Coordinates of C-alpha atoms in Angstrom, one line a residue:
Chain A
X1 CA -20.9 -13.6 61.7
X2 CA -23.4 -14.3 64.2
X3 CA -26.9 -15.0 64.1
X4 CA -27.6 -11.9 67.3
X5 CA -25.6 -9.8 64.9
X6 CA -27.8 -10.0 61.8
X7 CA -29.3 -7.2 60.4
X8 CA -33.1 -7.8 59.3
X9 CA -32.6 -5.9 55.5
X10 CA -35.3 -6.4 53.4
X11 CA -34.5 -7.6 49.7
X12 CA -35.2 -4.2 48.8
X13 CA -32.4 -2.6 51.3
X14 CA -29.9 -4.9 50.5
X15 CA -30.4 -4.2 46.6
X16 CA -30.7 -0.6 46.9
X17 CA -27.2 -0.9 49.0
X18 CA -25.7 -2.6 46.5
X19 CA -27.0 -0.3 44.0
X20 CA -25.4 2.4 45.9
X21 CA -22.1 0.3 46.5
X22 CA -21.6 -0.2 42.7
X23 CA -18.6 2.0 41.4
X24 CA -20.1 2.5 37.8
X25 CA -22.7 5.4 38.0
X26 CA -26.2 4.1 37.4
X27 CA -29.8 5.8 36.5
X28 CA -33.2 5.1 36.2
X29 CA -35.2 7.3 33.9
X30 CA -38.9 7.7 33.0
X31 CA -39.8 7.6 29.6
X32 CA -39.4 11.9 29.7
X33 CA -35.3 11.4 30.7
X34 CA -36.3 12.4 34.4
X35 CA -33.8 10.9 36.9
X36 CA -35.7 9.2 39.3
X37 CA -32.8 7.1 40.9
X38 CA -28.9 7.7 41.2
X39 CA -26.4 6.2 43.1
X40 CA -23.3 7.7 44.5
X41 CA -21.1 7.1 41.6
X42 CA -23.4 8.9 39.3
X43 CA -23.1 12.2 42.0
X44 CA -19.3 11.9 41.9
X45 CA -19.5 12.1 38.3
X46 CA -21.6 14.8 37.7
X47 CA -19.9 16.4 40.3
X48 CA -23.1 16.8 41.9
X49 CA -25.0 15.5 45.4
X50 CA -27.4 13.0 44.2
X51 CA -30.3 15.0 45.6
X52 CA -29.8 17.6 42.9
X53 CA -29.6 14.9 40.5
X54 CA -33.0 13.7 41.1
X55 CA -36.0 15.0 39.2
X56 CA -33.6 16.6 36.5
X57 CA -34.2 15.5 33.0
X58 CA -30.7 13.3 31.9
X59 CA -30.1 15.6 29.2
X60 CA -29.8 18.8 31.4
X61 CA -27.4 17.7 34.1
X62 CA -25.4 14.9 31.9
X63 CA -24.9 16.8 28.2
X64 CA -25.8 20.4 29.8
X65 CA -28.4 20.3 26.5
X66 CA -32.4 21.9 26.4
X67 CA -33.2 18.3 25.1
X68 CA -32.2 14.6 23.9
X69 CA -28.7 14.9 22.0
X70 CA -28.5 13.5 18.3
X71 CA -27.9 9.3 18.7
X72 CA -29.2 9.6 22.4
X73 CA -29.7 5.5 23.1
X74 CA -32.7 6.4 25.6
X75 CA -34.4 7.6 22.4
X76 CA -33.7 4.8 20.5
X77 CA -34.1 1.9 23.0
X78 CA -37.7 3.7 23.9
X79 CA -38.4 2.5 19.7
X80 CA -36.6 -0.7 19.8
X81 CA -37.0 -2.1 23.3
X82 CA -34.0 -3.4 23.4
X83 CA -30.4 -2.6 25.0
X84 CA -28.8 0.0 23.3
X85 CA -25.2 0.6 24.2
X86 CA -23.1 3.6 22.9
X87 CA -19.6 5.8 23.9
X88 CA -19.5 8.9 25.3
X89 CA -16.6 11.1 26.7
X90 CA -18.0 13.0 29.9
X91 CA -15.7 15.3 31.7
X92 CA -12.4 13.7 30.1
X93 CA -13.5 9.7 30.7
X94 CA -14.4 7.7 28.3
X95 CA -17.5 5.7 29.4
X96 CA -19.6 2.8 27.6
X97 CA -23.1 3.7 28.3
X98 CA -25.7 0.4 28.2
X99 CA -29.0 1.5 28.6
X100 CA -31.9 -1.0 29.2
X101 CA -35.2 -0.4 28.9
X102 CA -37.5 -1.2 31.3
X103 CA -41.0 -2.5 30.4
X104 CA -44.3 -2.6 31.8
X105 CA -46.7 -6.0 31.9
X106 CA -48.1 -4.9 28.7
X107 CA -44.4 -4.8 27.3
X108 CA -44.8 -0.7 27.0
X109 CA -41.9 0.7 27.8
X110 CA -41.3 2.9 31.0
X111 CA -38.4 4.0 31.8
X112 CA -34.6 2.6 31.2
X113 CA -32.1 1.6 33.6
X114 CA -28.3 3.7 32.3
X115 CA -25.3 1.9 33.4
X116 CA -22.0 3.6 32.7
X117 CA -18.9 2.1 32.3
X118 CA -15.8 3.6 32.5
X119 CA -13.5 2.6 29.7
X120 CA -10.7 4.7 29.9
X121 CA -8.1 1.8 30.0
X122 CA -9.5 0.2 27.1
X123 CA -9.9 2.7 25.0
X124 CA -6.3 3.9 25.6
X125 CA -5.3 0.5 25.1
X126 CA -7.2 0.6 21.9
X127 CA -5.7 4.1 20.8
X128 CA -2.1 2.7 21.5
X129 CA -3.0 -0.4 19.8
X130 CA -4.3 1.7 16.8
X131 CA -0.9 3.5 17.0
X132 CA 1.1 0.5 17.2
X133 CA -0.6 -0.7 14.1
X134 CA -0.1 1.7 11.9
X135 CA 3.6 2.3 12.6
X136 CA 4.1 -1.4 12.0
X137 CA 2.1 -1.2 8.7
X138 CA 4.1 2.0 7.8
X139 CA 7.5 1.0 8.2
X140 CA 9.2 -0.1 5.8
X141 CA 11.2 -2.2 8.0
X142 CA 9.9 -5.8 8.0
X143 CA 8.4 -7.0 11.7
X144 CA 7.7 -10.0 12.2
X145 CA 6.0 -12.0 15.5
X146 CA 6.8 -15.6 15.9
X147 CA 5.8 -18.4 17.8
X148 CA 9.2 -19.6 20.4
X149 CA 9.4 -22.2 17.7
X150 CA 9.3 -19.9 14.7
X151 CA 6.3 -20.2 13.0
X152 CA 5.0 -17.0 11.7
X153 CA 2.0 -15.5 13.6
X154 CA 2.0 -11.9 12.4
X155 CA 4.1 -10.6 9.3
X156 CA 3.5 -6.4 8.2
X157 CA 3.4 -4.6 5.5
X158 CA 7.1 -3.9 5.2
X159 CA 7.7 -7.7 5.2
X160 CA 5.6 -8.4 2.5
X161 CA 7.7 -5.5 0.1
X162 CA 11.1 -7.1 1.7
X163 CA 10.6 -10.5 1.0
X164 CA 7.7 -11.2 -1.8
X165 CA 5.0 -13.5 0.2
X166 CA 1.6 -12.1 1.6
X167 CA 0.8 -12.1 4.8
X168 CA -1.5 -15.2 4.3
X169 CA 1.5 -16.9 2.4
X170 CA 3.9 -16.6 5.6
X171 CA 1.5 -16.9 8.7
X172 CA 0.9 -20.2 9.9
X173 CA 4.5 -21.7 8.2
X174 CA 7.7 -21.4 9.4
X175 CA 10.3 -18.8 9.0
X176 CA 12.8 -21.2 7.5
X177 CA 11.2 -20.6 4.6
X178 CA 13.1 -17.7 3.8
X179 CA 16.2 -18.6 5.4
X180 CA 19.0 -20.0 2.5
X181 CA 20.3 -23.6 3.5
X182 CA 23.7 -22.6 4.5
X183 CA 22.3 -19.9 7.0
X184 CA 20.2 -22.5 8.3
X185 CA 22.2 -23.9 11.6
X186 CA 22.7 -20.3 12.6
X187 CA 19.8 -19.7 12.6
X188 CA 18.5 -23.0 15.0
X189 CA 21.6 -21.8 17.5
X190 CA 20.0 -17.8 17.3
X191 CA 16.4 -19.3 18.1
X192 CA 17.6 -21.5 20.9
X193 CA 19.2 -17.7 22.5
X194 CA 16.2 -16.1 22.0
X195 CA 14.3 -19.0 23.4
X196 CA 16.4 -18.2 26.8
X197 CA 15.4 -15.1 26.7
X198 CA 18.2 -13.6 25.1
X199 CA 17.8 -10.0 23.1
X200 CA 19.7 -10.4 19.5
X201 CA 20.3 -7.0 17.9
X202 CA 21.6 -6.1 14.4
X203 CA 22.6 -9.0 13.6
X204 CA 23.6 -9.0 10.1
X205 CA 22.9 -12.4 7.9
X206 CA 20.6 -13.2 4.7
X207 CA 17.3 -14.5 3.6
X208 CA 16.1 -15.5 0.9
X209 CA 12.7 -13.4 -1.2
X210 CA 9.8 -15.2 -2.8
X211 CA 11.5 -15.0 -6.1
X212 CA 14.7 -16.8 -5.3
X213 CA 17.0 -12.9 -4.9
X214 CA 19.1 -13.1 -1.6
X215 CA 18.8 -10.0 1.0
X216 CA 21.5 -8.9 3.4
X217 CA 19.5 -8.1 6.3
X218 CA 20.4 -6.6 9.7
X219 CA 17.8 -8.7 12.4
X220 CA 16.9 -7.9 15.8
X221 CA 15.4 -10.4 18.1
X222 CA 13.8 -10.0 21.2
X223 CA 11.9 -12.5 23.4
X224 CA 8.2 -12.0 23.8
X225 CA 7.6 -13.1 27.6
X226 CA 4.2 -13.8 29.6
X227 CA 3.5 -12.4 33.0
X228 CA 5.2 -15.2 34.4
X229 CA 8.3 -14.7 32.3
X230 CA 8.4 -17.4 30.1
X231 CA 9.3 -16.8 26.4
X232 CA 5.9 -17.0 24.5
X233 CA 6.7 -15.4 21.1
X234 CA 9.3 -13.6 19.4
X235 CA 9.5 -10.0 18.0
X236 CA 11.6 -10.1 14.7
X237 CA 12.3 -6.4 13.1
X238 CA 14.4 -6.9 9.5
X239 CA 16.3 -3.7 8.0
X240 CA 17.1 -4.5 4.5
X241 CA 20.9 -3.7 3.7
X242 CA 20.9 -5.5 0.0
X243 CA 21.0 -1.6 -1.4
X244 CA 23.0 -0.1 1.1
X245 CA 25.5 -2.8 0.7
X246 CA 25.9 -2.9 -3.0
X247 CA 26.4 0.9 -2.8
X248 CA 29.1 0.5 -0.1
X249 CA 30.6 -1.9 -2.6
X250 CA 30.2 -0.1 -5.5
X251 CA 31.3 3.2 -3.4
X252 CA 35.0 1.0 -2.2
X253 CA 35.0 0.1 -6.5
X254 CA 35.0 3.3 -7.5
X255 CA 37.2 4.7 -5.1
X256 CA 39.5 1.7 -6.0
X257 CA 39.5 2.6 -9.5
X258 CA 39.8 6.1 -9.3
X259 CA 42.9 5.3 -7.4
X260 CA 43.9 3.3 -10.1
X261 CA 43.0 5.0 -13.2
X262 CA 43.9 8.5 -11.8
X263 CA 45.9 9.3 -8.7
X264 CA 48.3 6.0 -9.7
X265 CA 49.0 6.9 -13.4
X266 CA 48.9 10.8 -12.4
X267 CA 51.7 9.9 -10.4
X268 CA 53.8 7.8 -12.7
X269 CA 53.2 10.3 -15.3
X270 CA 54.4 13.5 -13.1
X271 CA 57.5 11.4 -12.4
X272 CA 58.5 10.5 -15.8
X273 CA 57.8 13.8 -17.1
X274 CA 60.5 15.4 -14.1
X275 CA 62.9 12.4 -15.2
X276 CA 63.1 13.4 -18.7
X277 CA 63.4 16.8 -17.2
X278 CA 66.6 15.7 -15.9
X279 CA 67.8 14.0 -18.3
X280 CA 67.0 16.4 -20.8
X281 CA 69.4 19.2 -19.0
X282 CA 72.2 16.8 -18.6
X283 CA 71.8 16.5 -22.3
X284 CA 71.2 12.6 -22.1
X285 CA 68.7 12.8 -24.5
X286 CA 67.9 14.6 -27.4
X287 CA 65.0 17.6 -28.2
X288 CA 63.6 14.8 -30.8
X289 CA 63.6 11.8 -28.0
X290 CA 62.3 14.9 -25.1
X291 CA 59.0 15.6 -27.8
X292 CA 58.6 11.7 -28.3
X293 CA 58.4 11.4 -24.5
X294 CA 56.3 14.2 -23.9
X295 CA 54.2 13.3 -26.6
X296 CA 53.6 9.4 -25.2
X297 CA 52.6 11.8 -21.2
X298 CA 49.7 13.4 -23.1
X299 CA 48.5 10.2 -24.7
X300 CA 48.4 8.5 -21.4
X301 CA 46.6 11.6 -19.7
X302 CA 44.2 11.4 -22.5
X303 CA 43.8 7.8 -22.1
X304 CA 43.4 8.6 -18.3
X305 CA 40.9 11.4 -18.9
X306 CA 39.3 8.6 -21.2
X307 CA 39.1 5.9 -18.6
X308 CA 37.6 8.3 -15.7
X309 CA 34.9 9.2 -18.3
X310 CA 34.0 5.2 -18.5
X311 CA 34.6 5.0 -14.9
X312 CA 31.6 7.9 -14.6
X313 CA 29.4 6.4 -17.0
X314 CA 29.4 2.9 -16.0
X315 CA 29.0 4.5 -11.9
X316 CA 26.1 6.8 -13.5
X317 CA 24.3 4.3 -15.2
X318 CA 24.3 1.9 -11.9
X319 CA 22.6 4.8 -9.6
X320 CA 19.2 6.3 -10.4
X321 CA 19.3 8.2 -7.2
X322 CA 21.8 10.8 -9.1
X323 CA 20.1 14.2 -9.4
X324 CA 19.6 15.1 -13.0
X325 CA 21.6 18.2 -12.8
X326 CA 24.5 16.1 -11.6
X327 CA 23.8 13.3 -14.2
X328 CA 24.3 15.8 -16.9
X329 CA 27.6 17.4 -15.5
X330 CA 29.2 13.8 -15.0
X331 CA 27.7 12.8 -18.5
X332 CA 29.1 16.0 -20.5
X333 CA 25.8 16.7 -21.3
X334 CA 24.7 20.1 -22.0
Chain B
X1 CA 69.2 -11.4 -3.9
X2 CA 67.7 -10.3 -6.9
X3 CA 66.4 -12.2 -10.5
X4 CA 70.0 -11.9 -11.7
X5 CA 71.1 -14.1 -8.8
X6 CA 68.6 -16.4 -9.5
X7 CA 68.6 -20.0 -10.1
X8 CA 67.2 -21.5 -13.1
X9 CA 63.3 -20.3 -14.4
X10 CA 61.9 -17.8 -12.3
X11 CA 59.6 -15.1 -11.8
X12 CA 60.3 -11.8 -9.8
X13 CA 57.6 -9.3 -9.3
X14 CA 59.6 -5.5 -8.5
X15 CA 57.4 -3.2 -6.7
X16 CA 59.2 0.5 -6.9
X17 CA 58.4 4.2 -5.8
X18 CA 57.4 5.8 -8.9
X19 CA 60.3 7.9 -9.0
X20 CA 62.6 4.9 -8.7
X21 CA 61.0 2.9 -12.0
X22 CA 63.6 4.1 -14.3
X23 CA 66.4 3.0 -12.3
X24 CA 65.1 -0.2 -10.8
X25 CA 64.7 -1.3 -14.9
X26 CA 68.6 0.0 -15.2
X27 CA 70.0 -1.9 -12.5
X28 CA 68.3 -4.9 -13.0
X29 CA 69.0 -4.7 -16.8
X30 CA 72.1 -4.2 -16.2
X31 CA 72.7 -7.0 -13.6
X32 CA 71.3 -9.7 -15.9
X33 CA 73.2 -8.7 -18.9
X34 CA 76.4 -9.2 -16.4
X35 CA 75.6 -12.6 -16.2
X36 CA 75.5 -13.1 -19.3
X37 CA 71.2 -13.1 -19.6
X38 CA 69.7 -11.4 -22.4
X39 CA 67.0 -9.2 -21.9
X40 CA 63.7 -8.8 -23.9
X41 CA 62.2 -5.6 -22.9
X42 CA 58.6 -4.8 -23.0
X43 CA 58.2 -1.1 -22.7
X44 CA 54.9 0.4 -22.0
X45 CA 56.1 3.9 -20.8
X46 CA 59.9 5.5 -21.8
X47 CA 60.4 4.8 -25.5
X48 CA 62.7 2.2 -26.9
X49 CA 65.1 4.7 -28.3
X50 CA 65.6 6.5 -24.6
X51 CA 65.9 3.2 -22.9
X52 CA 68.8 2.2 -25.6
X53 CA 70.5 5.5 -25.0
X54 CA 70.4 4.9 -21.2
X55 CA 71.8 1.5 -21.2
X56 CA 74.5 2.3 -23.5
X57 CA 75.5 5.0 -21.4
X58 CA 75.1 2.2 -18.4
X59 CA 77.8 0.5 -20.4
X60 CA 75.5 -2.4 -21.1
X61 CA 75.8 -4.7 -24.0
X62 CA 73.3 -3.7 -26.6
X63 CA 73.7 -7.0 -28.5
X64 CA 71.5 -8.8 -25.3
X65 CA 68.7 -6.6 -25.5
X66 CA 66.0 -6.6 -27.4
X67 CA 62.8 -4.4 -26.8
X68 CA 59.4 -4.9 -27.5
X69 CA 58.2 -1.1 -27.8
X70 CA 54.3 -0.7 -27.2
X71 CA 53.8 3.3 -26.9
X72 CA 56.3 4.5 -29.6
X73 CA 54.1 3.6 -32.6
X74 CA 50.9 4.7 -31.1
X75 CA 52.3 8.0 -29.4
X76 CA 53.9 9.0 -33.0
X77 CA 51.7 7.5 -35.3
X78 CA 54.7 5.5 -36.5
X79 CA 57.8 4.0 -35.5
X80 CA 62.1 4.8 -36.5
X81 CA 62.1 2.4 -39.4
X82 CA 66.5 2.2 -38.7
X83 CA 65.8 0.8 -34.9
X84 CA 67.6 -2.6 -34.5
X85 CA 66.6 -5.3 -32.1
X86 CA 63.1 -3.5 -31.6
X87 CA 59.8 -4.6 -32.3
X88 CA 56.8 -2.0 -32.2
X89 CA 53.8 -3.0 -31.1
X90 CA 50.5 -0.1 -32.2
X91 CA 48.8 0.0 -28.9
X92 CA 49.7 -1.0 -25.3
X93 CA 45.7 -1.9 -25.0
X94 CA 46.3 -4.8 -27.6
X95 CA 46.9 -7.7 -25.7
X96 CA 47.1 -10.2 -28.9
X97 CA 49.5 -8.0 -31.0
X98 CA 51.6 -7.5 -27.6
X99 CA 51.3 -11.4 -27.3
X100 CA 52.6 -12.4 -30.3
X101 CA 55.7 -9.9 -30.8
X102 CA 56.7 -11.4 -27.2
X103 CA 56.4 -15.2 -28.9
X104 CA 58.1 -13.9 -31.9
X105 CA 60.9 -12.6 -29.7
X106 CA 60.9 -15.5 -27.9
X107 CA 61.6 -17.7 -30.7
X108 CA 64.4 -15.5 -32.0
X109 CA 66.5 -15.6 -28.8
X110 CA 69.9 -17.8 -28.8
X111 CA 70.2 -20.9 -26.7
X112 CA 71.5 -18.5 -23.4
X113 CA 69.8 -17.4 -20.6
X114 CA 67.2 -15.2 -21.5
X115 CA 65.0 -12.7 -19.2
X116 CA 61.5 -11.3 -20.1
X117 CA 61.4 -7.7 -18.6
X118 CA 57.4 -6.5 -18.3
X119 CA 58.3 -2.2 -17.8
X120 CA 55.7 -1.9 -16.4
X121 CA 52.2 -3.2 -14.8
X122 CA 51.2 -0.1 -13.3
X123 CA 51.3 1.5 -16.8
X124 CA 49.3 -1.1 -18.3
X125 CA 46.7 -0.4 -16.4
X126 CA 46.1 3.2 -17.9
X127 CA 45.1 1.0 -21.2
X128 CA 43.4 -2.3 -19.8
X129 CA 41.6 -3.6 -16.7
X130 CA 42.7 -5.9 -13.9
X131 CA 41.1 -8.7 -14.8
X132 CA 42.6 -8.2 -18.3
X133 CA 46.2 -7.9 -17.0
X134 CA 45.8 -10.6 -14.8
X135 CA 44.9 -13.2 -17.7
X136 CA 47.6 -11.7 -19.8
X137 CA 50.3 -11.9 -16.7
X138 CA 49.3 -15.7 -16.4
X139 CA 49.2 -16.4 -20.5
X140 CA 53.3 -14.6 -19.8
X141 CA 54.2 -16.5 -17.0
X142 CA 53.1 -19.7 -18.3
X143 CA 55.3 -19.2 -21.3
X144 CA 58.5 -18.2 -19.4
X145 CA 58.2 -21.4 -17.3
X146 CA 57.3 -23.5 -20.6
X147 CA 60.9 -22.1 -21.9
X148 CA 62.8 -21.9 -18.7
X149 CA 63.1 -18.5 -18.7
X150 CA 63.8 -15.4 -16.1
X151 CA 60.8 -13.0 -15.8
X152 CA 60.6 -9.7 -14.2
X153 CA 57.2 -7.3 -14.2
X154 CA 57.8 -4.3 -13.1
X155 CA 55.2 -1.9 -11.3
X156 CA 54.7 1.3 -9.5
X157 CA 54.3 1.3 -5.5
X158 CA 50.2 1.4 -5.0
X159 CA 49.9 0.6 -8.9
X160 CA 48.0 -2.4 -8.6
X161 CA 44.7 -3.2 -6.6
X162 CA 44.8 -5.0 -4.2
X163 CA 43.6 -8.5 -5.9
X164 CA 45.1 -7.7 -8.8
X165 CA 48.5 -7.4 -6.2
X166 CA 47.3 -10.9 -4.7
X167 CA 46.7 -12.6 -8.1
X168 CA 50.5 -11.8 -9.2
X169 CA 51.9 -12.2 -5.9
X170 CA 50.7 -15.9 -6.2
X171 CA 52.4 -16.8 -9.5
X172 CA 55.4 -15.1 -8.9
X173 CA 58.6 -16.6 -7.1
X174 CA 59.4 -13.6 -5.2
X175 CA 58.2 -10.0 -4.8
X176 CA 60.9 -7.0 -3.8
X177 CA 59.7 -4.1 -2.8
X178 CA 62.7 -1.2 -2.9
X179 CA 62.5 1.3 -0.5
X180 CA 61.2 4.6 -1.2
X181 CA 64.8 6.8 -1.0

C-alpha cells in the first residue's frame, strides 16, 4: 500500500470498524440494560437496523420481556464484577453469551460489554456426541477403540458385561489380553489389515472373559483414519455368539436325536409290524408268535415314547427362555 | 463280495432299508451257514422263535445257529423254557448281561468258523445311547478279532448318527450298503 494512499483513521475509527467488522453480535449496555452500541451482526440477528436497536433496554428487543429474565448474566456480573458467561438459544441458534462488565476508576461498575457467540456447531457436535455416548453405553454389544497397535483406549459398557474387566482394568493394556494363545497369530495378521486400512466384518473367532470362560464372538474392524488418512485408531464392535451357538448346537442335538429316537425306530417298527403282516397271511407264523411280535412293537413304542420324554426333559432343563405354559405341556405337568 | 466270502477274521457292517432288515439277516445267515460258519445270533427285534421258523423254512441248518434273544424275555415277561440253542437275555438296555451270554456263547462254539450276527444297531438304539453302543461295538469287535472270528452288525438305513456311523465305519473291514428295492 502506499504511503499517498493512507487513510488518516484515528484509533477510535479503526476500532469502531473493527467493532462493526466482527461477525459475532456485540453490545454495550448501561447499568439499566439500555443499548448504547451495536454492531451490524447484532442488527442481523435481531433482525432489526441497528438504529432501532439503540436506546432499547436488552431485555425488550433480545428476550421480547418487560424486564431482566431469571439467570440474566448482566444482573449478575453488575454484583460480581466479573465475566459471566451463559447459553442462550435466540431465534433457533444457539449462542454463548460472555458478558463483561465494564468499570469505572472507582471500580463501580457501568455498563458491560455482551459478546455473543454462535455455537451452533458445537453444540450439535455435543448433542451428537451425547447421542453417540449413550448408544455405545446401551448396547449390549461390546465396542471397543484401540490404538493402531491395540492397546485399549476406550472399552463400553457392553464390554465390560461381555468379557468381565472394568473399563479401568482394560484401558491402557493391550487387547491380547483377552485373546486365547492359539488365536493369537490371527489376530497379529488381522491387526496388520486393519493397520492398512482394511474394514474386517463379522468375523467370527474367540476371546477369552476375566474368569477364564471362552466366547465365540463375531468382530468387526474398521480403521479409524486422520484427516490425512492415516490409520490412527481402531473401532472394534464384539457380538457375543457363545448363547446363540450352544443353542444352534443344542437345536442340531435335538433334532439329531429326535431323528434317532423317533422317526428312525418309528420306521423300523411300522416295517416289522407290515412284515409279520405278511408273514402272518402266508401262515409262516403262528397267532401265538404274531402276539409275541406284536407285543415286543408296543414295548419298543413305549420305550420310544419313554426316550422322547428324557429327550424333553434334559432339552427343558437346558433352556430357561421356555415359556412356562410350554414348560408345563413338555413336562406333563398339569 | 459279502462276510461269507470273506477271508479269515473280519468285520462287516450291513446298512439296509428298513424294509429289507429281515431279508438281509436271511441271506446272509444263510450264506455263512453254506460255508460251513456257524452263526451266533443276537436279536434285538423279531423273536428267536420267528427267526428259527424262518431259517428252517430257508432250509438252513439249525444245528449252526445259536441265538442270543434280547426282547423275548422282557417283551413276555419270560422266555419258552423247551427253546434249544437260545439264550435269553432280560433287557436289550443291559449291556453286561448281553455281554456275557455273547462270551458264554462264544466259549461253547466248536473249533469251526464261527460268525457273530449283531440284528440290529438301529434297534439298540431305542434302549441305549450312542456313546453306549459305540463302547459296547468296540468291547464286540475286540473279542471277535481276539478269537478270529466273522462279525456282522446289522442296522437300518439312517439308523445311526452320524458319528456314531463314523465310529463303526472305522473298526469295521467293510460296510455294504444294499439298495433300497
Amino acid at each position: 500500500m502506499s504511503e499517498g494512499k493512507e487513510l488518516n483513521l484515528s484509533e477510535f475509527d479503526i476500532l469502531k470498524r473493527t467493532f462493526e467488522a466482527i461477525e459475532d453480535p456485540i453490545f454495550y449496555l448501561d447499568t439499566n440494560g439500555v443499548i448504547l452500541h451495536a454492531n451490524s451482526a447484532s442488527g442481523r440477528l435481531l433482525g432489526l437496523p441497528p438504529e432501532k436497536i439503540l436506546g432499547e433496554q436488552c431485555f425488550r428487543v433480545v428476550h421480547h420481556t418487560p424486564t431482566f429474565i431469571r439467570g440474566c448474566p448482566f444482573v449478575k456480573a453488575k454484583v460480581t464484577g466479573r465475566r459471566e458467561i451463559y447459553t442462550v438459544n435466540l431465534a433457533n441458534h444457539w449462542y454463548q453469551v460472555s458478558v463483561d462488565p465494564v468499570k469505572d476508576e472507582s471500580g463501580a461498575v457501568i455498563g458491560a460489554v455482551h459478546i455473543l457467540t454462535n455455537i451452533d456447531t458445537v453444540k450439535k457436535v455435543h448433542e451428537l456426541r451425547a447421542v453417540l455416548g449413550a448408544i455405545i453405553e446401551m448396547t449390549p454389544d461390546a465396542i471397543l477403540g484401540e490404538k493402531p497397535d491395540g492397546t485399549i483406549i476406550s472399552w463400553n459398557h457392553g464390554a465390560e458385561e461381555t468379557f468381565g474387566y472394568s473399563a479401568d482394568e482394560m484401558i491402557g493394556e493391550s487387547v491380547a489380553k483377552i485373546i486365547p494363545p492359539g488365536y493369537l497369530d490371527d489376530w497379529k495378521g488381522i491387526l496388520m489389515r486393519v493397520q492398512r486400512g482394511e474394514r474386517i466384518e463379522q468375523l467370527e473367532t474367540r476371546r477369552i472373559r476375566k474368569g477364564g470362560e471362552e466366547l465365540e464372538l463375531s468382530l468387526s474392524l474398521s480403521p479409524i483414519l486422520d484427516e490425512r488418512g492415516i490409520v490412527t485408531g481402531i473401532a472394534v464392535i464384539g457380538r457375543n455368539l457363545t448363547e446363540i451357538r450352544k443353542a444352534e448346537r443344542a437345536l442340531i442335538a435335538y433334532v439329531t436325536e429326535a431323528a434317532l429316537r423317533i422317526k428312525n425306530p418309528v420306521e423300523i417298527i411300522a416295517h416289522t409290524l407290515e412284515e409279520i403282516r405278511h408273514l402272518h397271511q402266508a401262515g409262516a407264523i403262528t397267532d401265538e408268535e404274531l402276539s409275541t411280535t406284536l407285543l415286543i412293537q408296543v414295548k419298543h413304542a413305549m420305550k420310544i415314547v419313554e426316550n422322547v420324554g428324557d429327550l424333553q426333559q434334559s432339552i427343558i432343563s437346558g433352556l430357561e427362555e421356555i415359556p412356562e405354559s410350554y414348560r408345563r405341556f413338555l413336562m406333563d405337568e398339569e | 463280495m459279502g462276510i461269507a466270502d470273506s477271508e479269515g477274521s473280519s468285520i462287516y457292517l450291513y446298512i439296509s432299508d428298513p424294509s429289507r432288515m429281515k431279508q438281509m439277516n436271511l441271506n446272509i445267515v444263510n450264506d455263512l451257514v453254506r460255508k460251513n460258519t456257524s452263526c451266533i445270533i443276537v436279536t434285538t427285534n423279531i423273536p428267536s422263535s420267528i427267526l428259527a421258523n424262518l431259517y428252517r423254512k430257508e432250509g438252513i441248518v439249525m444245528e449252526k445257529i445259536h441265538f442270543i434273544d434280547a426282547i423275548t424275555k422282557y417283551s413276555l415277561g419270560s422266555a419258552p423254557a423247551d427253546q434249544e440253542n437260545t439264550t435269553f437275555t432280560s433287557n436289550p438296555g443291559n449291556l453286561t448281561e448281553l455281554g456275557i451270554a455273547i462270551t458264554e456263547a462264544l466259549k461253547k462254539r466248536k473249533e469251526e468258523d464261527t460268525a457273530l450276527i449283531f440284528d440290529s444297531i438301529s434297534t439298540l438304539l431305542i434302549y441305549l445311547s450312542s456313546p453306549n453302543i459305540s463302547k459296547f461295538i468296540h468291547f464286540l469287535s475286540n473279542k471277535i478279532r481276539l478269537l478270529d472270528l466273522k462279525g456282522v452288525y446289522l442296522s437300518a438305513a439312517k439308523g445311526l448318527d452320524p458319528l456314531l456311523l463314523t465310529q463303526i465305519s472305522s473298526i469295521v473291514d467293510e460296510v455294504v450298503e444294499t439298495p433300497k428295492e
